[in-house]
XYZ file of C-alpha atoms in Angstrom:
522
model
C 90.023 102.412 25.715
C 88.483 101.914 29.187
C 89.914 99.362 31.576
C 87.019 97.364 33.011
C 87.680 95.221 36.072
C 84.892 92.795 37.052
C 83.456 93.389 40.545
C 84.174 89.780 41.472
C 87.887 90.380 40.883
C 87.834 93.447 43.142
C 86.106 91.487 45.894
C 88.597 88.661 45.498
C 91.513 91.106 45.863
C 89.922 92.685 48.982
C 89.350 89.268 50.571
C 92.934 88.275 49.776
C 94.246 91.506 51.343
C 92.139 90.883 54.445
C 93.476 87.338 54.735
C 97.054 88.559 54.298
C 96.542 91.224 56.963
C 95.078 88.682 59.368
C 97.943 86.280 58.733
C 100.377 89.144 59.259
C 98.698 90.089 62.562
C 98.726 86.476 63.708
C 102.401 86.125 62.794
C 103.213 89.301 64.730
C 101.352 88.179 67.854
C 102.348 84.499 67.792
C 105.953 84.709 66.579
C 107.463 88.137 66.038
C 106.565 89.933 69.297
C 107.617 87.012 71.559
C 110.907 86.771 69.643
C 111.638 90.498 69.949
C 110.650 90.663 73.644
C 112.718 87.587 74.502
C 115.761 89.231 72.885
C 115.136 92.547 74.640
C 115.056 90.868 78.036
C 118.036 88.625 77.226
C 120.150 91.720 76.588
C 119.308 92.765 80.156
C 120.371 89.379 81.526
C 116.803 88.108 81.952
C 115.929 84.691 80.530
C 113.335 82.019 81.181
C 111.651 78.897 79.815
C 111.383 78.681 76.041
C 108.329 80.241 74.418
C 106.086 77.832 72.486
C 103.859 79.219 69.768
C 100.367 80.104 71.014
C 100.682 78.088 74.267
C 103.707 79.799 75.783
C 104.492 77.848 78.986
C 100.925 76.928 79.948
C 101.353 73.190 79.308
C 104.470 73.060 81.507
C 102.682 74.881 84.309
C 99.666 72.548 84.169
C 101.866 69.435 84.197
C 103.998 70.569 87.142
C 100.948 71.670 89.157
C 99.159 68.346 88.586
C 102.180 66.413 89.801
C 102.718 68.724 92.770
C 99.130 68.362 93.976
C 99.651 64.626 94.452
C 102.084 65.324 97.305
C 101.268 65.744 101.001
C 103.477 67.925 103.212
C 104.504 67.437 106.812
C 101.970 69.435 108.876
C 104.801 71.191 110.687
C 106.275 72.462 107.392
C 105.447 75.972 106.217
C 107.675 75.663 103.157
C 104.621 75.587 100.871
C 105.852 77.664 97.907
C 107.320 74.668 95.969
C 104.027 72.778 96.235
C 101.790 75.685 95.269
C 104.020 77.114 92.526
C 106.326 74.285 91.420
C 106.965 76.019 88.078
C 108.229 79.182 89.776
C 110.406 77.093 92.083
C 111.968 75.230 89.162
C 112.471 78.300 86.979
C 114.012 80.301 89.824
C 116.531 77.536 90.406
C 117.501 77.672 86.726
C 117.125 81.329 85.688
C 117.326 83.240 88.963
C 114.653 85.064 90.961
C 113.865 87.436 88.077
C 112.816 85.584 84.942
C 110.522 85.816 81.915
C 107.805 83.328 81.075
C 104.734 83.240 78.848
C 101.069 82.850 79.679
C 100.041 81.969 76.133
C 101.257 84.980 74.124
C 101.279 87.259 77.197
C 104.788 88.050 78.496
C 105.191 87.849 82.273
C 108.235 88.864 84.243
C 108.496 87.437 87.755
C 110.228 89.758 90.262
C 110.867 88.950 93.941
C 112.409 92.250 95.049
C 110.282 94.005 97.739
C 111.748 97.404 96.866
C 110.627 97.077 93.227
C 107.254 95.804 94.433
C 106.910 98.918 96.602
C 107.749 101.173 93.631
C 105.138 99.532 91.426
C 102.346 99.290 94.012
C 102.939 102.776 95.450
C 102.928 104.522 92.072
C 100.139 107.107 91.829
C 100.650 107.470 88.100
C 98.926 105.256 85.537
C 102.186 103.560 84.494
C 101.185 100.319 86.253
C 97.585 99.168 85.896
C 95.701 96.038 86.883
C 96.977 93.233 84.682
C 94.807 91.781 81.952
C 92.232 89.302 83.153
C 90.490 86.564 81.262
C 86.893 87.436 80.289
C 85.541 84.543 82.374
C 86.771 86.200 85.577
C 84.832 89.374 84.879
C 81.687 87.341 85.531
C 82.816 86.891 89.144
C 82.904 90.576 90.074
C 81.893 92.491 86.952
C 83.817 95.212 85.112
C 82.587 98.223 87.070
C 83.716 97.389 90.594
C 86.607 98.943 92.496
C 88.940 96.073 91.697
C 89.067 96.777 87.938
C 88.163 100.428 87.375
C 91.066 102.792 86.708
C 91.829 106.519 86.722
C 89.085 108.984 87.667
C 86.517 106.170 87.983
C 88.680 104.471 90.614
C 89.052 107.768 92.521
C 85.255 108.247 92.429
C 84.531 104.709 93.675
C 87.147 104.904 96.427
C 85.881 108.299 97.630
C 82.347 106.921 97.972
C 83.320 103.617 99.614
C 85.934 104.875 102.091
C 83.401 106.182 104.667
C 81.542 102.843 104.671
C 84.728 101.010 105.657
C 86.198 103.529 108.085
C 87.381 102.135 111.397
C 84.575 103.923 113.285
C 81.893 102.443 111.015
C 83.421 98.981 111.283
C 83.367 99.174 115.082
C 79.611 99.646 114.856
C 79.431 96.480 112.741
C 81.145 94.469 115.506
C 77.811 93.616 117.105
C 76.671 92.011 113.838
C 79.899 89.997 113.710
C 79.332 88.821 117.283
C 75.686 87.898 116.620
C 76.584 85.899 113.501
C 79.316 84.033 115.387
C 76.937 83.257 118.226
C 74.513 81.749 115.697
C 77.278 79.452 114.467
C 78.134 78.414 118.035
C 74.444 77.759 118.720
C 74.312 75.500 115.653
C 77.310 73.579 116.974
C 75.577 73.148 120.314
C 72.385 71.871 118.666
C 74.298 69.405 116.491
C 75.954 67.655 119.410
C 75.142 64.018 119.836
C 72.912 62.781 122.635
C 75.581 60.218 123.369
C 77.371 61.562 126.465
C 80.647 59.991 125.408
C 80.640 62.018 122.197
C 79.919 65.335 123.842
C 83.476 65.834 125.001
C 84.826 66.756 121.569
C 83.338 68.463 118.528
C 84.682 67.502 115.104
C 84.415 70.228 112.485
C 85.738 70.927 109.007
C 86.724 74.477 109.866
C 87.368 75.792 106.369
C 83.735 75.085 105.502
C 82.468 76.478 108.831
C 84.455 79.695 108.400
C 83.232 80.099 104.819
C 79.604 79.883 105.950
C 80.208 82.257 108.846
C 82.056 84.940 106.857
C 79.311 84.731 104.234
C 76.771 85.469 106.937
C 78.809 88.358 108.326
C 79.562 90.109 105.027
C 75.943 89.747 103.889
C 74.518 91.083 107.150
C 77.064 93.730 108.142
C 77.779 95.201 104.718
C 74.502 94.683 102.905
C 71.801 94.334 105.541
C 70.899 90.974 104.048
C 70.447 87.751 105.950
C 72.427 84.614 105.298
C 69.280 83.088 103.770
C 69.403 85.740 101.033
C 73.173 85.937 100.765
C 73.651 82.174 100.522
C 72.507 82.218 96.897
C 75.181 84.759 96.045
C 77.969 82.848 97.783
C 77.046 79.446 96.401
C 76.786 80.804 92.887
C 80.056 82.698 93.189
C 81.832 79.619 94.528
C 80.640 77.501 91.606
C 81.497 80.262 89.142
C 84.945 80.573 90.709
C 85.564 76.862 90.133
C 84.562 77.226 86.468
C 86.918 80.174 86.093
C 89.749 78.237 87.742
C 89.266 75.467 85.162
C 89.490 77.954 82.294
C 92.585 79.562 83.791
C 94.738 76.567 82.896
C 93.577 76.571 79.258
C 94.987 78.608 76.408
C 92.933 81.732 75.716
C 92.093 82.637 72.124
C 90.201 85.942 71.753
C 86.594 85.285 70.807
C 86.388 81.803 72.340
C 84.500 83.264 75.311
C 81.526 83.664 72.940
C 81.520 80.071 71.680
C 78.621 77.885 72.935
C 80.846 75.361 74.729
C 79.531 73.460 77.793
C 81.872 75.440 80.074
C 80.803 78.780 78.573
C 77.136 77.840 78.862
C 77.715 77.055 82.543
C 79.545 80.343 83.124
C 76.797 82.344 81.369
C 74.082 80.651 83.393
C 75.901 81.226 86.691
C 76.618 84.840 85.745
C 72.918 85.521 85.167
C 72.033 83.781 88.422
C 74.665 85.783 90.327
C 73.538 89.102 88.856
C 69.904 88.355 89.632
C 70.699 87.394 93.240
C 72.660 90.584 93.871
C 70.138 92.709 92.004
C 67.359 91.297 94.177
C 69.173 92.495 97.322
C 69.834 95.938 95.801
C 66.293 96.432 94.461
C 64.766 95.244 97.734
C 66.650 97.979 99.597
C 65.770 100.561 96.953
C 62.082 99.773 97.300
C 62.077 99.824 101.093
C 60.346 102.799 102.637
C 62.915 103.134 105.411
C 66.215 104.984 105.191
C 69.014 103.276 103.246
C 70.981 102.899 106.509
C 74.722 103.378 106.892
C 76.071 100.000 105.833
C 78.071 99.598 102.624
C 75.043 99.084 100.390
C 73.158 101.971 102.004
C 76.028 104.381 101.413
C 76.295 103.319 97.770
C 72.555 103.749 97.259
C 72.646 107.210 98.820
C 75.261 108.174 96.238
C 72.679 107.553 93.492
C 70.843 110.674 94.672
C 73.936 112.862 94.611
C 73.873 115.861 92.304
C 77.646 115.610 91.817
C 78.827 113.046 89.267
C 82.121 112.555 91.135
C 80.146 111.346 94.182
C 77.691 109.128 92.359
C 77.457 105.431 91.437
C 74.937 104.027 88.976
C 73.017 100.807 89.643
C 75.321 98.647 87.485
C 78.342 99.923 89.398
C 76.616 99.230 92.724
C 75.796 95.669 91.660
C 79.418 95.053 90.633
C 80.705 96.537 93.899
C 78.387 94.184 95.807
C 79.747 91.225 93.834
C 83.306 92.355 94.572
C 82.716 92.626 98.321
C 80.745 89.397 98.483
C 83.743 87.585 96.981
C 86.557 89.447 98.734
C 84.806 89.620 102.100
C 84.257 85.885 102.090
C 87.536 84.546 100.686
C 90.048 86.744 102.508
C 88.688 86.282 106.044
C 87.901 82.578 105.530
C 91.512 81.927 104.537
C 92.919 84.049 107.363
C 90.835 82.188 109.957
C 91.490 78.780 108.385
C 95.279 79.030 108.338
C 95.458 80.775 111.729
C 93.407 77.929 113.212
C 95.693 75.365 111.594
C 98.805 77.071 112.985
C 97.354 77.472 116.481
C 96.252 73.826 116.480
C 99.844 72.850 115.779
C 101.403 75.348 118.168
C 99.532 74.804 121.418
C 101.853 77.178 123.286
C 100.711 80.075 121.139
C 97.095 79.002 121.418
C 97.426 79.217 125.213
C 99.119 82.630 124.981
C 96.209 83.957 122.950
C 93.653 82.448 125.310
C 95.385 84.043 128.310
C 95.379 87.400 126.520
C 91.667 87.013 125.711
C 90.768 86.093 129.294
C 92.786 89.048 130.576
C 91.333 91.650 128.205
C 87.866 90.246 127.625
C 87.156 87.652 130.269
C 86.031 84.050 129.906
C 82.402 84.734 129.091
C 82.137 88.410 128.168
C 81.156 89.116 124.585
C 84.019 90.969 122.827
C 83.454 94.521 121.626
C 85.330 97.022 119.480
C 87.373 98.293 122.445
C 88.702 94.796 123.149
C 90.413 94.221 119.818
C 92.992 96.988 120.032
C 94.282 95.282 123.194
C 94.795 91.867 121.574
C 98.414 92.433 120.546
C 99.421 88.754 120.451
C 96.412 87.846 118.303
C 97.330 90.566 115.834
C 100.873 89.165 115.649
C 99.514 85.656 114.974
C 97.331 86.974 112.147
C 100.279 88.811 110.580
C 102.379 85.645 110.723
C 99.523 83.621 109.226
C 99.205 86.135 106.370
C 102.950 85.943 105.810
C 102.995 82.162 105.541
C 99.617 81.487 103.877
C 98.404 84.829 102.542
C 97.682 85.914 98.945
C 99.888 83.902 96.558
C 100.904 86.775 94.262
C 100.203 90.302 93.045
C 100.368 91.456 89.437
C 100.422 94.711 87.473
C 100.739 95.523 83.770
C 103.046 98.152 82.281
C 100.814 100.625 80.434
C 103.815 102.065 78.557
C 107.508 101.362 78.026
C 109.186 102.204 81.334
C 112.182 101.634 83.565
C 111.858 99.728 86.844
C 115.066 99.669 88.831
C 117.663 98.597 86.283
C 115.083 96.846 84.100
C 113.489 98.217 80.954
C 109.918 96.900 80.903
C 108.117 96.967 77.519
C 104.495 98.097 77.327
C 102.005 95.253 77.830
C 104.322 93.164 80.030
C 102.698 91.734 83.167
C 104.810 91.995 86.314
C 104.282 89.157 88.813
C 105.295 89.502 92.458
C 105.285 85.970 93.995
C 104.278 86.904 97.540
C 104.600 83.377 98.929
C 108.234 83.370 97.865
C 108.892 86.932 99.033
C 107.226 86.298 102.402
C 109.451 83.283 103.085
C 112.757 84.661 101.790
C 115.468 84.010 104.404
C 117.522 86.926 103.088
C 114.675 89.248 104.132
C 113.008 87.451 107.046
C 115.956 85.638 108.617
C 116.950 81.981 108.935
C 113.641 81.099 110.589
C 111.613 82.443 107.634
C 109.871 79.090 107.148
C 108.989 78.830 110.847
C 105.880 80.033 112.676
C 107.185 82.876 114.823
C 104.634 85.638 115.543
C 107.158 87.410 117.778
C 108.849 88.774 114.665
C 105.944 91.272 114.560
C 106.292 92.434 118.181
C 107.580 95.858 117.029
C 105.103 96.227 114.193
C 104.907 95.138 110.567
C 107.443 97.642 109.236
C 110.157 96.337 111.600
C 109.433 92.620 111.255
C 111.940 92.100 108.421
C 114.959 93.730 106.810
C 112.679 95.692 104.448
C 109.822 97.853 105.824
C 107.480 96.748 103.015
C 108.372 93.058 103.146
C 104.799 92.031 104.084
C 102.411 92.744 101.203
C 99.424 90.608 102.177
C 97.067 93.600 101.845
C 99.179 95.210 99.093
C 100.429 98.773 99.644
C 100.075 102.208 98.131
C 96.884 103.851 96.855
C 95.294 100.536 95.836
C 95.930 98.753 99.126
C 93.012 96.587 100.246
C 90.122 98.847 101.261
C 88.628 96.067 103.420
C 91.725 95.422 105.560
C 90.276 96.827 108.804
C 86.983 95.002 108.270
C 88.807 91.705 107.699
C 91.032 92.048 110.760
C 88.248 92.982 113.191
C 86.024 90.220 111.823
C 88.793 87.633 112.229
C 89.524 88.830 115.789
C 85.844 88.618 116.699
C 85.486 85.040 115.485
C 88.760 83.669 116.877
C 88.225 85.365 120.252
C 84.820 83.774 120.698
C 86.063 80.320 119.667
C 89.123 80.393 121.938
C 86.933 81.485 124.864
C 85.070 78.183 124.513
C 87.397 75.601 122.938
C 90.894 74.206 122.822
C 91.799 73.355 119.218
C 93.793 70.418 117.854
C 94.219 68.999 114.362
C 92.301 65.873 113.439
C 94.343 62.822 112.471
C 92.539 63.074 109.114
C 94.117 66.418 108.267
C 96.343 66.405 105.167
C 98.668 69.375 104.837
C 98.215 70.278 101.184
C 97.941 74.032 100.496
C 96.841 74.693 96.929
C 96.333 77.728 94.684
C 92.614 78.186 93.942
C 92.975 81.922 93.238
C 93.770 82.092 96.970
C 95.780 79.638 99.095
C 93.338 77.016 100.389
C 93.632 73.593 102.047
C 93.190 71.043 99.262
C 91.484 68.556 101.590
C 89.879 70.979 104.038
C 90.776 71.573 107.690
C 89.302 68.928 110.036
C 89.773 70.102 113.625
C 88.933 68.696 117.054
C 87.328 71.261 119.370
C 87.665 70.409 123.050
C 85.172 72.402 125.178
C 86.606 74.470 128.007
C 84.345 73.600 130.920
C 80.675 73.318 130.026
C 79.921 74.449 126.477
C 76.732 76.436 127.093
């Protein structure tokens, strides 16, 4: 006798099995894995805030950040870590400087030890990779740029890009930096009031001015574009960055990035606009009859003709590299100039020291050149101190396998967070004046400024250290030199000291500054 099972029953059983499997997977991700990982870390003496199903600690973080951003600090205070990361500050006071918390279902271990940071960032093996990023953020720089590629692809990209950002090539770009800065100064001159009583002082929101200027410089020096063309890229990226920052504080459920929500629609539209703007710059250069030139874009385009795959980038990779450098070249230097200006406006003695150094090495009216900058020792010290106090807020890496870090056993998939703002102001490493502005701590170099040679990690360290570090420093020196030749800086009474984390540390209410001309501003 044959056993006949209706097809509908078979389908019903298959659907039921699929549902059971999905429920089992969800249970594993939402409940079982967090429970097991919490216990594994607890056995090692590592604890943290309680995990909440699906949300982890996201709601707590959002609440504490909202409350913190209502406060205004004393302008003379550089103790900004509690305002920017109030959740870290609270959890460190309860659980110690190494603790576990949850970004949704993603485990994160916060470590403030510079020696462990050095081990992770200096590793040439693939044990520590770039931590997972929300899909929305990939729209900012794409998936194929230097910042996210790994392994042999990263080696290929770095080999191609290194010559474009060598110190000799950057020195050639100095003239472009000077010309762009002169254009900004000319605009300031043309905007002055006809009222003679108002000509004595210029009032500028310097964070905005520096953002416009660095946009001009990165577009012109690295891509041969003008600000008129590059402005579309920067405006779109800035708006897209704000959308991504909004999504960052929300719980991420895989697949939701494809839902037609208003925020997703906005992100998709801005992504298309950004790609088209960058592609227009790339295609325009490709179609030009002249040589590709030796700027960053030209060197990438030349690689397209290479016969060797290991020295070649395709068009999609070039577009994503352009997006990466548009974003990084604008944000990093804008922040460095903004916070250095704020600190020098507060510390007039150091402003005068820098001006004396500039007049000695460059003169009062001479345009700075590449040979000048190596002589500006005090300015370099001020920039290092500014990066220490107001530099990148954190670095992160993900464990690609189960591994041991110091005395800690780190499970695969765990994100390691290094809170740089905390590490850069740690009195045990930097001394009792760690929260004070003291550029003299760098008089013997970065490696001897603190009790640990790798205590300053503003540009990271190891093989993935910032490739644009030299470009950023020479650009910042160019701009600040030319401003200090012409103006004495002081903070406006309207300035509110409120550093905030918007992917980078930025002034929540801008940086209004009074610029007092030195002699006749011509």
